[in-house]
C-alpha positions as CSV (number, residue, x, y, z in Angstrom):
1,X,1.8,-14.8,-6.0
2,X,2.6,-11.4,-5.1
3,X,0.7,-9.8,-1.7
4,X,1.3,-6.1,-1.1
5,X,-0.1,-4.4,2.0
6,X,0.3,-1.0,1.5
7,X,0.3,2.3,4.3
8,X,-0.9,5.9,3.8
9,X,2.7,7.1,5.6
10,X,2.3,10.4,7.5
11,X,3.7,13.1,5.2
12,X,6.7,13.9,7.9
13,X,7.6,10.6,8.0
14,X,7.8,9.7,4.4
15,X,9.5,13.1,3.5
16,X,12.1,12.4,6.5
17,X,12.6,8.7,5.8
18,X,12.0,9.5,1.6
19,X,15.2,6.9,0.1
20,X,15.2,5.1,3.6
21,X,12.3,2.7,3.0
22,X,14.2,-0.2,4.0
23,X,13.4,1.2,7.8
24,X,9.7,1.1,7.3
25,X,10.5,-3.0,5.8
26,X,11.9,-3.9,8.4
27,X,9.3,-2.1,11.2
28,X,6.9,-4.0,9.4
29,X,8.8,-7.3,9.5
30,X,9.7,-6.6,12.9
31,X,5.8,-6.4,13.7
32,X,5.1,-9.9,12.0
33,X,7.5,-12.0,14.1
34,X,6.6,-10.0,17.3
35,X,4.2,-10.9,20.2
36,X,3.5,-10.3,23.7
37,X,4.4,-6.4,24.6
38,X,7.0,-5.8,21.6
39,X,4.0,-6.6,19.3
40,X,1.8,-3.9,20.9
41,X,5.0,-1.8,21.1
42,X,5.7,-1.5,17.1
43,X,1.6,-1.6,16.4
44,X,1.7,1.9,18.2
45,X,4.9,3.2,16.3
46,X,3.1,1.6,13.2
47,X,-0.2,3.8,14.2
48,X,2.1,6.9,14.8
49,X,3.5,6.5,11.6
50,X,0.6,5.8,9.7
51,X,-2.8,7.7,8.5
52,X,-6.2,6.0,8.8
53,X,-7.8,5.5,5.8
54,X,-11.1,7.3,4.8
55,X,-12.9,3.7,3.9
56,X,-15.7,5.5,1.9
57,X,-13.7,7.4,-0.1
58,X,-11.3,4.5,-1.4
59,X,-14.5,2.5,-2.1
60,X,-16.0,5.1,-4.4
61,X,-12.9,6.8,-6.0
62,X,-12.4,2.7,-7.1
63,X,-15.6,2.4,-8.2
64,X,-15.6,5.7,-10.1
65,X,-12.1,5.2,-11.8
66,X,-12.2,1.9,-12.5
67,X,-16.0,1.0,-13.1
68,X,-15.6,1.5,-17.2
69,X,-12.2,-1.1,-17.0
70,X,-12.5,-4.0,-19.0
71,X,-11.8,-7.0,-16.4
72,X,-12.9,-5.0,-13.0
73,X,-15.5,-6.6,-10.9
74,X,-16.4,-6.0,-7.7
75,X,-16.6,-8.8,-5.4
76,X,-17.5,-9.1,-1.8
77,X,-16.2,-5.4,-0.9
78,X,-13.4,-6.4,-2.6
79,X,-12.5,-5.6,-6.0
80,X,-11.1,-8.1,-8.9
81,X,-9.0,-7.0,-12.5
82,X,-8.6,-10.4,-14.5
83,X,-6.7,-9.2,-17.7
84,X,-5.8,-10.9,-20.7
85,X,-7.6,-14.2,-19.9
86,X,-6.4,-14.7,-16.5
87,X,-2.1,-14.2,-17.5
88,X,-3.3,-11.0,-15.0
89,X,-4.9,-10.4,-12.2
90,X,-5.2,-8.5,-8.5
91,X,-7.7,-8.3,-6.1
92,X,-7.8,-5.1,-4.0
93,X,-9.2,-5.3,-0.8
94,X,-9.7,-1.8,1.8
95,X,-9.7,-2.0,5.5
96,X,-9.3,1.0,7.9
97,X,-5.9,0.8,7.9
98,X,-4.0,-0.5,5.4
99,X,-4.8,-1.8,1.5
100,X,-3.9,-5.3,0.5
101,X,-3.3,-6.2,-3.3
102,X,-3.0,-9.9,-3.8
103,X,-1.4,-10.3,-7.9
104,X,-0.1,-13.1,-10.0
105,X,1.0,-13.2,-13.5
106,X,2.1,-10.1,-15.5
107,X,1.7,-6.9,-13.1
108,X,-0.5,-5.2,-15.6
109,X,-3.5,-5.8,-13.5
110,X,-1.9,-4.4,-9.9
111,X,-0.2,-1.6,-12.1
112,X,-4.1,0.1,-12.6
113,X,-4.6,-0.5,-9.0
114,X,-1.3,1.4,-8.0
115,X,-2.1,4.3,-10.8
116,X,-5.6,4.6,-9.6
117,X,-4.5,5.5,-5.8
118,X,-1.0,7.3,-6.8
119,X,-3.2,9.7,-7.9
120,X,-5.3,9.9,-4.6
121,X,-2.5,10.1,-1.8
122,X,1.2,10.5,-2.2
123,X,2.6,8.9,0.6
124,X,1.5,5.4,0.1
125,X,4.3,2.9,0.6
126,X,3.5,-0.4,-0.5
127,X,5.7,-3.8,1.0
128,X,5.7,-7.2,0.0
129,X,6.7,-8.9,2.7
130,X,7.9,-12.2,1.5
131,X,10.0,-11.0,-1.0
132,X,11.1,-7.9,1.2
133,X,10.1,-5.4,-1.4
134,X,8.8,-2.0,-0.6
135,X,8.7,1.3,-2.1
136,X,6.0,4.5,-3.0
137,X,3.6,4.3,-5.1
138,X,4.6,7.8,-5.7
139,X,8.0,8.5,-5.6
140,X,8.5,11.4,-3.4
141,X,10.8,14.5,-5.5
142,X,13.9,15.7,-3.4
143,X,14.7,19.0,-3.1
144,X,17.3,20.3,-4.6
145,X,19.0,23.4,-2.7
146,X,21.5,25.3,-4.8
């Protein structure tokens, strides 16, 4: 199973640290094996770094995009895509700050998820974790100065 949680980065901070994402991995990392005051440390450079999330808006932008999907269900205030008889699925779930995607199988069914809220916000990085992957869901363009 694949579990992303995935971050609405500040705009500075993903322009600055924009092919660098292995930094905000291992933050995050850092922040799961840390307690006592080094946990509350990194959960304030994690809130520095990060953008709440308008909860109402996610809910209905979801609802609104993906309502006509074949497979999408809402469920509990989360929402569920079961594709192809179960080979995939991905349950997205909103809190105040941060997204979780939960997928198995193929990664057709967290693929609509990811277009869906590329299109929203450009700055969200999504990490897995326990396979230390990360990256955007919408790759930020570099400037090229001539």
């Amino acid at each position: 199973m694949r579990n992303y949680q995935l971050y609405l980065i500040e705009d500075e901070f993903a322009a600055h640290y924009f092919g660098r994402e292995r930094m905000f991995l291992q933050l995050f990392e850092d922040y799961e094996r840390a307690n006592g005051e080094l946990e509350f440390i990194i959960k304030k450079q994690i809130s520095y770094i990060t953008k709440k999330l308008e909860v109402l808006k996610f809910h209905q932008l979801i609802q609104k995009q993906l309502g006509i999907v074949k497979g999408f269900k809402p469920e509990n205030g989360a929402y569920l895509i079961e594709l192809s008889g179960k080979l995939s699925t991905a349950k997205l779930e909103v809190f105040q700050d941060l997204l979780t995607v939960k997928a198995r199988g193929t990664y057709e069914a967290e693929t609509i998820f990811f277009e869906v809220l590329r299109k929203v916000e450009a700055s969200f990085l999504a990490l897995d974790l326990e396979h230390q992957l990360v990256g955007w869901l919408k790759p930020i363009k570099e400037r090229k100065f001539i």
